[in-house]
PDB file of N, CA and C in Angstrom:
ATOM      1  N   MET T   8     156.046  31.215 -14.299  1.00  0.00           N
ATOM      2  CA  MET T   8     154.790  30.679 -14.769  1.00  0.00           C
ATOM      3  C   MET T   8     154.778  29.171 -14.611  1.00  0.00           C
ATOM      4  N   GLY T   9     153.735  28.637 -13.994  1.00  0.00           N
ATOM      5  CA  GLY T   9     153.664  27.234 -13.771  1.00  0.00           C
ATOM      6  C   GLY T   9     153.344  26.417 -14.989  1.00  0.00           C
ATOM      7  N   LEU T  10     153.475  25.138 -14.923  1.00  0.00           N
ATOM      8  CA  LEU T  10     153.219  24.261 -16.003  1.00  0.00           C
ATOM      9  C   LEU T  10     151.780  24.398 -16.518  1.00  0.00           C
ATOM     10  N   PHE T  11     150.809  24.390 -15.598  1.00  0.00           N
ATOM     11  CA  PHE T  11     149.405  24.546 -15.974  1.00  0.00           C
ATOM     12  C   PHE T  11     149.195  25.838 -16.725  1.00  0.00           C
ATOM     13  N   SER T  12     149.786  26.894 -16.258  1.00  0.00           N
ATOM     14  CA  SER T  12     149.610  28.203 -16.974  1.00  0.00           C
ATOM     15  C   SER T  12     150.212  28.163 -18.344  1.00  0.00           C
ATOM     16  N   LYS T  13     151.361  27.503 -18.506  1.00  0.00           N
ATOM     17  CA  LYS T  13     151.981  27.427 -19.814  1.00  0.00           C
ATOM     18  C   LYS T  13     151.165  26.583 -20.750  1.00  0.00           C
ATOM     19  N   LEU T  14     150.537  25.537 -20.286  1.00  0.00           N
ATOM     20  CA  LEU T  14     149.733  24.646 -21.123  1.00  0.00           C
ATOM     21  C   LEU T  14     148.355  25.265 -21.474  1.00  0.00           C
ATOM     22  N   PHE T  15     147.759  25.874 -20.504  1.00  0.00           N
ATOM     23  CA  PHE T  15     146.342  26.292 -20.694  1.00  0.00           C
ATOM     24  C   PHE T  15     146.112  27.764 -20.630  1.00  0.00           C
ATOM     25  N   GLY T  16     147.032  28.508 -21.152  1.00  0.00           N
ATOM     26  CA  GLY T  16     146.861  29.986 -21.187  1.00  0.00           C
ATOM     27  C   GLY T  16     147.752  30.636 -20.173  1.00  0.00           C
ATOM     28  N   GLY T  17     147.168  31.268 -19.190  1.00  0.00           N
ATOM     29  CA  GLY T  17     147.961  31.948 -18.164  1.00  0.00           C
ATOM     30  C   GLY T  17     148.730  33.133 -18.674  1.00  0.00           C
ATOM     31  N   ASN T  18     148.399  33.610 -19.851  1.00  0.00           N
ATOM     32  CA  ASN T  18     149.098  34.843 -20.358  1.00  0.00           C
ATOM     33  C   ASN T  18     148.652  35.940 -19.482  1.00  0.00           C
ATOM     34  N   ASN T  19     149.599  36.882 -19.239  1.00  0.00           N
ATOM     35  CA  ASN T  19     149.160  38.072 -18.470  1.00  0.00           C
ATOM     36  C   ASN T  19     148.210  38.846 -19.337  1.00  0.00           C
ATOM     37  N   THR T  20     147.310  39.503 -18.637  1.00  0.00           N
ATOM     38  CA  THR T  20     146.238  40.220 -19.352  1.00  0.00           C
ATOM     39  C   THR T  20     146.737  41.337 -20.236  1.00  0.00           C
ATOM     40  N   ALA T  21     147.786  41.986 -19.837  1.00  0.00           N
ATOM     41  CA  ALA T  21     148.379  43.087 -20.621  1.00  0.00           C
ATOM     42  C   ALA T  21     148.859  42.566 -21.949  1.00  0.00           C
ATOM     43  N   ASN T  22     149.432  41.386 -21.957  1.00  0.00           N
ATOM     44  CA  ASN T  22     149.939  40.810 -23.189  1.00  0.00           C
ATOM     45  C   ASN T  22     148.775  40.466 -24.139  1.00  0.00           C
ATOM     46  N   LEU T  23     147.737  39.828 -23.676  1.00  0.00           N
ATOM     47  CA  LEU T  23     146.595  39.506 -24.508  1.00  0.00           C
ATOM     48  C   LEU T  23     145.976  40.819 -25.076  1.00  0.00           C
ATOM     49  N   GLN T  24     145.799  41.774 -24.218  1.00  0.00           N
ATOM     50  CA  GLN T  24     145.213  43.058 -24.651  1.00  0.00           C
ATOM     51  C   GLN T  24     146.082  43.700 -25.694  1.00  0.00           C
ATOM     52  N   SER T  25     147.366  43.693 -25.530  1.00  0.00           N
ATOM     53  CA  SER T  25     148.280  44.279 -26.480  1.00  0.00           C
ATOM     54  C   SER T  25     148.198  43.587 -27.845  1.00  0.00           C
ATOM     55  N   LEU T  26     148.197  42.270 -27.820  1.00  0.00           N
ATOM     56  CA  LEU T  26     148.124  41.503 -29.089  1.00  0.00           C
ATOM     57  C   LEU T  26     146.867  41.726 -29.790  1.00  0.00           C
ATOM     58  N   ILE T  27     145.739  41.793 -29.069  1.00  0.00           N
ATOM     59  CA  ILE T  27     144.416  42.053 -29.698  1.00  0.00           C
ATOM     60  C   ILE T  27     144.403  43.441 -30.259  1.00  0.00           C
ATOM     61  N   ASN T  28     144.917  44.378 -29.496  1.00  0.00           N
ATOM     62  CA  ASN T  28     144.935  45.799 -29.988  1.00  0.00           C
ATOM     63  C   ASN T  28     145.827  45.920 -31.261  1.00  0.00           C
ATOM     64  N   ASP T  29     146.779  45.042 -31.370  1.00  0.00           N
ATOM     65  CA  ASP T  29     147.680  45.057 -32.539  1.00  0.00           C
ATOM     66  C   ASP T  29     147.157  44.246 -33.730  1.00  0.00           C
ATOM     67  N   GLY T  30     145.883  43.778 -33.595  1.00  0.00           N
ATOM     68  CA  GLY T  30     145.262  43.107 -34.704  1.00  0.00           C
ATOM     69  C   GLY T  30     145.458  41.643 -34.825  1.00  0.00           C
ATOM     70  N   ALA T  31     145.722  40.979 -33.700  1.00  0.00           N
ATOM     71  CA  ALA T  31     145.915  39.484 -33.726  1.00  0.00           C
ATOM     72  C   ALA T  31     144.730  38.742 -34.364  1.00  0.00           C
ATOM     73  N   LEU T  32     145.041  37.698 -35.061  1.00  0.00           N
ATOM     74  CA  LEU T  32     144.041  36.769 -35.570  1.00  0.00           C
ATOM     75  C   LEU T  32     143.507  36.053 -34.348  1.00  0.00           C
ATOM     76  N   LEU T  33     142.216  36.061 -34.153  1.00  0.00           N
ATOM     77  CA  LEU T  33     141.577  35.360 -33.042  1.00  0.00           C
ATOM     78  C   LEU T  33     140.962  34.060 -33.593  1.00  0.00           C
ATOM     79  N   ALA T  34     141.581  32.942 -33.261  1.00  0.00           N
ATOM     80  CA  ALA T  34     141.188  31.673 -33.792  1.00  0.00           C
ATOM     81  C   ALA T  34     140.568  30.792 -32.703  1.00  0.00           C
ATOM     82  N   ASP T  35     139.288  30.556 -32.793  1.00  0.00           N
ATOM     83  CA  ASP T  35     138.483  29.726 -31.925  1.00  0.00           C
ATOM     84  C   ASP T  35     138.577  28.324 -32.435  1.00  0.00           C
ATOM     85  N   VAL T  36     139.201  27.408 -31.705  1.00  0.00           N
ATOM     86  CA  VAL T  36     139.390  26.058 -32.159  1.00  0.00           C
ATOM     87  C   VAL T  36     138.354  25.070 -31.666  1.00  0.00           C
ATOM     88  N   ARG T  37     137.237  25.551 -31.125  1.00  0.00           N
ATOM     89  CA  ARG T  37     136.151  24.692 -30.738  1.00  0.00           C
ATOM     90  C   ARG T  37     135.349  24.206 -31.926  1.00  0.00           C
ATOM     91  N   THR T  38     134.438  23.343 -31.719  1.00  0.00           N
ATOM     92  CA  THR T  38     133.578  22.800 -32.830  1.00  0.00           C
ATOM     93  C   THR T  38     132.693  23.892 -33.313  1.00  0.00           C
ATOM     94  N   PRO T  39     132.168  23.760 -34.553  1.00  0.00           N
ATOM     95  CA  PRO T  39     131.206  24.712 -35.077  1.00  0.00           C
ATOM     96  C   PRO T  39     129.965  24.882 -34.197  1.00  0.00           C
ATOM     97  N   VAL T  40     129.477  23.795 -33.573  1.00  0.00           N
ATOM     98  CA  VAL T  40     128.321  23.885 -32.727  1.00  0.00           C
ATOM     99  C   VAL T  40     128.642  24.734 -31.487  1.00  0.00           C
ATOM    100  N   GLU T  41     129.793  24.516 -30.902  1.00  0.00           N
ATOM    101  CA  GLU T  41     130.232  25.323 -29.719  1.00  0.00           C
ATOM    102  C   GLU T  41     130.332  26.791 -30.152  1.00  0.00           C
ATOM    103  N   PHE T  42     130.963  27.037 -31.264  1.00  0.00           N
ATOM    104  CA  PHE T  42     131.129  28.404 -31.760  1.00  0.00           C
ATOM    105  C   PHE T  42     129.788  29.088 -31.963  1.00  0.00           C
ATOM    106  N   SER T  43     128.829  28.356 -32.526  1.00  0.00           N
ATOM    107  CA  SER T  43     127.503  28.981 -32.777  1.00  0.00           C
ATOM    108  C   SER T  43     126.757  29.295 -31.504  1.00  0.00           C
ATOM    109  N   GLU T  44     127.114  28.648 -30.392  1.00  0.00           N
ATOM    110  CA  GLU T  44     126.448  28.901 -29.116  1.00  0.00           C
ATOM    111  C   GLU T  44     127.015  30.142 -28.423  1.00  0.00           C
ATOM    112  N   GLY T  45     128.062  30.711 -28.946  1.00  0.00           N
ATOM    113  CA  GLY T  45     128.656  31.897 -28.342  1.00  0.00           C
ATOM    114  C   GLY T  45     130.099  31.973 -28.752  1.00  0.00           C
ATOM    115  N   HIS T  46     130.583  33.158 -29.104  1.00  0.00           N
ATOM    116  CA  HIS T  46     131.997  33.294 -29.520  1.00  0.00           C
ATOM    117  C   HIS T  46     132.435  34.728 -29.377  1.00  0.00           C
ATOM    118  N   VAL T  47     133.715  34.890 -29.554  1.00  0.00           N
ATOM    119  CA  VAL T  47     134.354  36.251 -29.465  1.00  0.00           C
ATOM    120  C   VAL T  47     134.073  36.985 -30.727  1.00  0.00           C
ATOM    121  N   THR T  48     133.624  38.197 -30.619  1.00  0.00           N
ATOM    122  CA  THR T  48     133.365  39.042 -31.777  1.00  0.00           C
ATOM    123  C   THR T  48     134.648  39.199 -32.607  1.00  0.00           C
ATOM    124  N   GLY T  49     134.558  38.947 -33.887  1.00  0.00           N
ATOM    125  CA  GLY T  49     135.697  39.084 -34.774  1.00  0.00           C
ATOM    126  C   GLY T  49     136.595  37.865 -34.863  1.00  0.00           C
ATOM    127  N   SER T  50     136.243  36.794 -34.121  1.00  0.00           N
ATOM    128  CA  SER T  50     137.036  35.582 -34.180  1.00  0.00           C
ATOM    129  C   SER T  50     136.601  34.683 -35.347  1.00  0.00           C
ATOM    130  N   VAL T  51     137.513  33.821 -35.762  1.00  0.00           N
ATOM    131  CA  VAL T  51     137.220  32.842 -36.821  1.00  0.00           C
ATOM    132  C   VAL T  51     137.191  31.473 -36.184  1.00  0.00           C
ATOM    133  N   ASN T  52     136.311  30.640 -36.691  1.00  0.00           N
ATOM    134  CA  ASN T  52     136.211  29.255 -36.145  1.00  0.00           C
ATOM    135  C   ASN T  52     137.025  28.316 -37.017  1.00  0.00           C
ATOM    136  N   ILE T  53     138.097  27.833 -36.481  1.00  0.00           N
ATOM    137  CA  ILE T  53     138.907  26.800 -37.151  1.00  0.00           C
ATOM    138  C   ILE T  53     139.057  25.674 -36.141  1.00  0.00           C
ATOM    139  N   PRO T  54     138.143  24.687 -36.191  1.00  0.00           N
ATOM    140  CA  PRO T  54     138.192  23.573 -35.257  1.00  0.00           C
ATOM    141  C   PRO T  54     139.540  22.916 -35.186  1.00  0.00           C
ATOM    142  N   LEU T  55     139.891  22.422 -34.017  1.00  0.00           N
ATOM    143  CA  LEU T  55     141.216  21.804 -33.790  1.00  0.00           C
ATOM    144  C   LEU T  55     141.535  20.786 -34.860  1.00  0.00           C
ATOM    145  N   ASP T  56     140.567  19.942 -35.217  1.00  0.00           N
ATOM    146  CA  ASP T  56     140.850  18.895 -36.190  1.00  0.00           C
ATOM    147  C   ASP T  56     141.043  19.386 -37.609  1.00  0.00           C
ATOM    148  N   LYS T  57     140.870  20.715 -37.812  1.00  0.00           N
ATOM    149  CA  LYS T  57     141.089  21.320 -39.155  1.00  0.00           C
ATOM    150  C   LYS T  57     142.294  22.222 -39.172  1.00  0.00           C
ATOM    151  N   VAL T  58     142.906  22.495 -38.034  1.00  0.00           N
ATOM    152  CA  VAL T  58     144.056  23.442 -37.971  1.00  0.00           C
ATOM    153  C   VAL T  58     145.178  23.035 -38.936  1.00  0.00           C
ATOM    154  N   ALA T  59     145.566  21.815 -38.905  1.00  0.00           N
ATOM    155  CA  ALA T  59     146.701  21.364 -39.725  1.00  0.00           C
ATOM    156  C   ALA T  59     146.449  21.441 -41.225  1.00  0.00           C
ATOM    157  N   VAL T  60     145.209  21.351 -41.653  1.00  0.00           N
ATOM    158  CA  VAL T  60     144.870  21.418 -43.079  1.00  0.00           C
ATOM    159  C   VAL T  60     144.450  22.805 -43.496  1.00  0.00           C
ATOM    160  N   GLN T  61     144.369  23.758 -42.570  1.00  0.00           N
ATOM    161  CA  GLN T  61     143.989  25.132 -42.880  1.00  0.00           C
ATOM    162  C   GLN T  61     145.064  26.085 -42.498  1.00  0.00           C
ATOM    163  N   LEU T  62     146.299  25.719 -42.630  1.00  0.00           N
ATOM    164  CA  LEU T  62     147.482  26.545 -42.239  1.00  0.00           C
ATOM    165  C   LEU T  62     147.499  27.863 -43.004  1.00  0.00           C
ATOM    166  N   THR T  63     146.969  27.881 -44.221  1.00  0.00           N
ATOM    167  CA  THR T  63     147.009  29.111 -44.999  1.00  0.00           C
ATOM    168  C   THR T  63     146.219  30.239 -44.334  1.00  0.00           C
ATOM    169  N   LYS T  64     145.223  29.914 -43.501  1.00  0.00           N
ATOM    170  CA  LYS T  64     144.450  30.919 -42.799  1.00  0.00           C
ATOM    171  C   LYS T  64     145.309  31.648 -41.733  1.00  0.00           C
ATOM    172  N   PHE T  65     146.442  31.011 -41.358  1.00  0.00           N
ATOM    173  CA  PHE T  65     147.277  31.626 -40.328  1.00  0.00           C
ATOM    174  C   PHE T  65     148.484  32.358 -40.955  1.00  0.00           C
ATOM    175  N   LYS T  66     148.680  32.085 -42.208  1.00  0.00           N
ATOM    176  CA  LYS T  66     149.852  32.653 -42.893  1.00  0.00           C
ATOM    177  C   LYS T  66     149.882  34.192 -42.905  1.00  0.00           C
ATOM    178  N   ASP T  67     151.032  34.738 -42.689  1.00  0.00           N
ATOM    179  CA  ASP T  67     151.270  36.194 -42.729  1.00  0.00           C
ATOM    180  C   ASP T  67     150.519  36.972 -41.682  1.00  0.00           C
ATOM    181  N   LYS T  68     150.124  36.325 -40.592  1.00  0.00           N
ATOM    182  CA  LYS T  68     149.480  37.064 -39.471  1.00  0.00           C
ATOM    183  C   LYS T  68     150.563  37.458 -38.508  1.00  0.00           C
ATOM    184  N   LYS T  69     150.527  38.690 -38.095  1.00  0.00           N
ATOM    185  CA  LYS T  69     151.561  39.178 -37.167  1.00  0.00           C
ATOM    186  C   LYS T  69     151.474  38.446 -35.830  1.00  0.00           C
ATOM    187  N   HIS T  70     150.266  38.285 -35.348  1.00  0.00           N
ATOM    188  CA  HIS T  70     149.991  37.622 -34.037  1.00  0.00           C
ATOM    189  C   HIS T  70     148.797  36.692 -34.235  1.00  0.00           C
ATOM    190  N   ILE T  71     148.867  35.521 -33.560  1.00  0.00           N
ATOM    191  CA  ILE T  71     147.756  34.554 -33.561  1.00  0.00           C
ATOM    192  C   ILE T  71     147.423  34.219 -32.144  1.00  0.00           C
ATOM    193  N   ILE T  72     146.169  34.343 -31.774  1.00  0.00           N
ATOM    194  CA  ILE T  72     145.716  33.929 -30.421  1.00  0.00           C
ATOM    195  C   ILE T  72     144.699  32.794 -30.686  1.00  0.00           C
ATOM    196  N   VAL T  73     144.998  31.622 -30.161  1.00  0.00           N
ATOM    197  CA  VAL T  73     144.117  30.480 -30.243  1.00  0.00           C
ATOM    198  C   VAL T  73     143.442  30.298 -28.891  1.00  0.00           C
ATOM    199  N   PHE T  74     142.184  29.828 -28.951  1.00  0.00           N
ATOM    200  CA  PHE T  74     141.447  29.640 -27.679  1.00  0.00           C
ATOM    201  C   PHE T  74     140.310  28.646 -27.931  1.00  0.00           C
ATOM    202  N   CYS T  75     139.762  28.099 -26.823  1.00  0.00           N
ATOM    203  CA  CYS T  75     138.707  27.120 -26.932  1.00  0.00           C
ATOM    204  C   CYS T  75     137.806  27.231 -25.706  1.00  0.00           C
ATOM    205  N   ARG T  76     137.344  26.137 -25.135  1.00  0.00           N
ATOM    206  CA  ARG T  76     136.467  26.192 -23.981  1.00  0.00           C
ATOM    207  C   ARG T  76     137.293  26.323 -22.693  1.00  0.00           C
ATOM    208  N   SER T  77     138.393  25.592 -22.553  1.00  0.00           N
ATOM    209  CA  SER T  77     139.129  25.601 -21.323  1.00  0.00           C
ATOM    210  C   SER T  77     140.592  25.898 -21.467  1.00  0.00           C
ATOM    211  N   GLY T  78     141.125  25.773 -22.712  1.00  0.00           N
ATOM    212  CA  GLY T  78     142.538  25.985 -22.942  1.00  0.00           C
ATOM    213  C   GLY T  78     143.266  24.722 -23.397  1.00  0.00           C
ATOM    214  N   GLY T  79     142.602  23.562 -23.295  1.00  0.00           N
ATOM    215  CA  GLY T  79     143.250  22.299 -23.683  1.00  0.00           C
ATOM    216  C   GLY T  79     143.437  22.140 -25.159  1.00  0.00           C
ATOM    217  N   ARG T  80     142.328  22.357 -25.915  1.00  0.00           N
ATOM    218  CA  ARG T  80     142.450  22.261 -27.333  1.00  0.00           C
ATOM    219  C   ARG T  80     143.308  23.378 -27.962  1.00  0.00           C
ATOM    220  N   SER T  81     143.225  24.543 -27.359  1.00  0.00           N
ATOM    221  CA  SER T  81     144.027  25.649 -27.891  1.00  0.00           C
ATOM    222  C   SER T  81     145.545  25.383 -27.627  1.00  0.00           C
ATOM    223  N   SER T  82     145.821  24.660 -26.595  1.00  0.00           N
ATOM    224  CA  SER T  82     147.273  24.244 -26.312  1.00  0.00           C
ATOM    225  C   SER T  82     147.717  23.335 -27.431  1.00  0.00           C
ATOM    226  N   GLN T  83     146.845  22.386 -27.844  1.00  0.00           N
ATOM    227  CA  GLN T  83     147.177  21.504 -28.955  1.00  0.00           C
ATOM    228  C   GLN T  83     147.279  22.260 -30.253  1.00  0.00           C
ATOM    229  N   ALA T  84     146.407  23.209 -30.492  1.00  0.00           N
ATOM    230  CA  ALA T  84     146.453  23.980 -31.730  1.00  0.00           C
ATOM    231  C   ALA T  84     147.756  24.831 -31.745  1.00  0.00           C
ATOM    232  N   LYS T  85     148.134  25.368 -30.666  1.00  0.00           N
ATOM    233  CA  LYS T  85     149.423  26.141 -30.610  1.00  0.00           C
ATOM    234  C   LYS T  85     150.576  25.233 -30.941  1.00  0.00           C
ATOM    235  N   LEU T  86     150.603  24.044 -30.435  1.00  0.00           N
ATOM    236  CA  LEU T  86     151.630  23.080 -30.744  1.00  0.00           C
ATOM    237  C   LEU T  86     151.657  22.731 -32.233  1.00  0.00           C
ATOM    238  N   ILE T  87     150.521  22.468 -32.832  1.00  0.00           N
ATOM    239  CA  ILE T  87     150.418  22.148 -34.265  1.00  0.00           C
ATOM    240  C   ILE T  87     150.970  23.299 -35.097  1.00  0.00           C
ATOM    241  N   LEU T  88     150.593  24.540 -34.765  1.00  0.00           N
ATOM    242  CA  LEU T  88     151.037  25.699 -35.486  1.00  0.00           C
ATOM    243  C   LEU T  88     152.539  25.891 -35.351  1.00  0.00           C
ATOM    244  N   GLU T  89     153.044  25.710 -34.114  1.00  0.00           N
ATOM    245  CA  GLU T  89     154.517  25.864 -33.898  1.00  0.00           C
ATOM    246  C   GLU T  89     155.273  24.786 -34.674  1.00  0.00           C
ATOM    247  N   GLN T  90     154.748  23.610 -34.706  1.00  0.00           N
ATOM    248  CA  GLN T  90     155.411  22.519 -35.454  1.00  0.00           C
ATOM    249  C   GLN T  90     155.392  22.794 -36.970  1.00  0.00           C
ATOM    250  N   ASN T  91     154.563  23.675 -37.404  1.00  0.00           N
ATOM    251  CA  ASN T  91     154.510  24.024 -38.812  1.00  0.00           C
ATOM    252  C   ASN T  91     155.125  25.418 -39.061  1.00  0.00           C
ATOM    253  N   GLY T  92     155.948  25.836 -38.203  1.00  0.00           N
ATOM    254  CA  GLY T  92     156.756  27.074 -38.399  1.00  0.00           C
ATOM    255  C   GLY T  92     156.216  28.371 -37.916  1.00  0.00           C
ATOM    256  N   PHE T  93     155.076  28.362 -37.228  1.00  0.00           N
ATOM    257  CA  PHE T  93     154.515  29.630 -36.743  1.00  0.00           C
ATOM    258  C   PHE T  93     155.098  29.914 -35.333  1.00  0.00           C
ATOM    259  N   ALA T  94     155.735  31.031 -35.157  1.00  0.00           N
ATOM    260  CA  ALA T  94     156.362  31.384 -33.908  1.00  0.00           C
ATOM    261  C   ALA T  94     155.602  32.441 -33.113  1.00  0.00           C
ATOM    262  N   ASN T  95     154.500  32.898 -33.717  1.00  0.00           N
ATOM    263  CA  ASN T  95     153.796  34.043 -33.143  1.00  0.00           C
ATOM    264  C   ASN T  95     152.429  33.660 -32.598  1.00  0.00           C
ATOM    265  N   VAL T  96     152.389  32.478 -31.903  1.00  0.00           N
ATOM    266  CA  VAL T  96     151.122  31.955 -31.441  1.00  0.00           C
ATOM    267  C   VAL T  96     151.040  32.043 -29.937  1.00  0.00           C
ATOM    268  N   THR T  97     149.895  32.528 -29.479  1.00  0.00           N
ATOM    269  CA  THR T  97     149.599  32.637 -28.040  1.00  0.00           C
ATOM    270  C   THR T  97     148.382  31.841 -27.729  1.00  0.00           C
ATOM    271  N   ASN T  98     148.446  31.077 -26.663  1.00  0.00           N
ATOM    272  CA  ASN T  98     147.283  30.313 -26.138  1.00  0.00           C
ATOM    273  C   ASN T  98     146.514  31.252 -25.241  1.00  0.00           C
ATOM    274  N   GLY T  99     145.355  31.663 -25.687  1.00  0.00           N
ATOM    275  CA  GLY T  99     144.509  32.601 -24.930  1.00  0.00           C
ATOM    276  C   GLY T  99     143.712  31.898 -23.830  1.00  0.00           C
ATOM    277  N   GLY T 100     143.718  30.588 -23.813  1.00  0.00           N
ATOM    278  CA  GLY T 100     142.958  29.815 -22.827  1.00  0.00           C
ATOM    279  C   GLY T 100     141.525  29.707 -23.289  1.00  0.00           C
ATOM    280  N   SER T 101     140.588  30.111 -22.457  1.00  0.00           N
ATOM    281  CA  SER T 101     139.168  29.966 -22.758  1.00  0.00           C
ATOM    282  C   SER T 101     138.672  31.111 -23.618  1.00  0.00           C
ATOM    283  N   TRP T 102     137.603  30.841 -24.368  1.00  0.00           N
ATOM    284  CA  TRP T 102     137.053  31.931 -25.199  1.00  0.00           C
ATOM    285  C   TRP T 102     136.470  33.083 -24.351  1.00  0.00           C
ATOM    286  N   THR T 103     135.989  32.728 -23.172  1.00  0.00           N
ATOM    287  CA  THR T 103     135.449  33.759 -22.312  1.00  0.00           C
ATOM    288  C   THR T 103     136.581  34.670 -21.736  1.00  0.00           C
ATOM    289  N   ASN T 104     137.750  34.067 -21.559  1.00  0.00           N
ATOM    290  CA  ASN T 104     138.925  34.864 -21.154  1.00  0.00           C
ATOM    291  C   ASN T 104     139.313  35.833 -22.247  1.00  0.00           C
ATOM    292  N   VAL T 105     139.373  35.411 -23.484  1.00  0.00           N
ATOM    293  CA  VAL T 105     139.730  36.268 -24.582  1.00  0.00           C
ATOM    294  C   VAL T 105     138.659  37.354 -24.830  1.00  0.00           C
ATOM    295  N   ARG T 106     137.420  36.969 -24.717  1.00  0.00           N
ATOM    296  CA  ARG T 106     136.302  37.869 -24.981  1.00  0.00           C
ATOM    297  C   ARG T 106     136.367  39.150 -24.142  1.00  0.00           C
ATOM    298  N   GLN T 107     136.865  39.009 -22.910  1.00  0.00           N
ATOM    299  CA  GLN T 107     136.904  40.217 -22.066  1.00  0.00           C
ATOM    300  C   GLN T 107     137.855  41.296 -22.566  1.00  0.00           C
ATOM    301  N   PHE T 108     138.714  40.978 -23.502  1.00  0.00           N
ATOM    302  CA  PHE T 108     139.679  41.949 -24.024  1.00  0.00           C
ATOM    303  C   PHE T 108     139.273  42.505 -25.400  1.00  0.00           C
ATOM    304  N   VAL T 109     138.194  42.011 -25.946  1.00  0.00           N
ATOM    305  CA  VAL T 109     137.754  42.479 -27.240  1.00  0.00           C
ATOM    306  C   VAL T 109     136.689  43.587 -27.048  1.00  0.00           C
ATOM    307  N   LYS T 110     136.965  44.705 -27.696  1.00  0.00           N
ATOM    308  CA  LYS T 110     136.048  45.850 -27.508  1.00  0.00           C
ATOM    309  C   LYS T 110     134.966  45.883 -28.587  1.00  0.00           C
TER     310      LYS T 110
END
């Protein structure tokens, strides 16, 4: 997997589908305005600038998938979560990428 893929998603589709099927928390880290313009069904909106102060929303989740518009902010959110002890975080890249796996 290349550096770009590691930073901005690039997860194989089977892995994302498996995590979603297993009940992953879908966290959209875009702004509330972006979220209101379209989002993944069942996702929660936790803007990137609020991730560090809303860690309790991620607690006790078996899997966490973070995503945004392009994968940049979700890469930052993944890093914030990992720095706070969460090891079960996947960068899903863009919200449209994640949306294709939600039934």
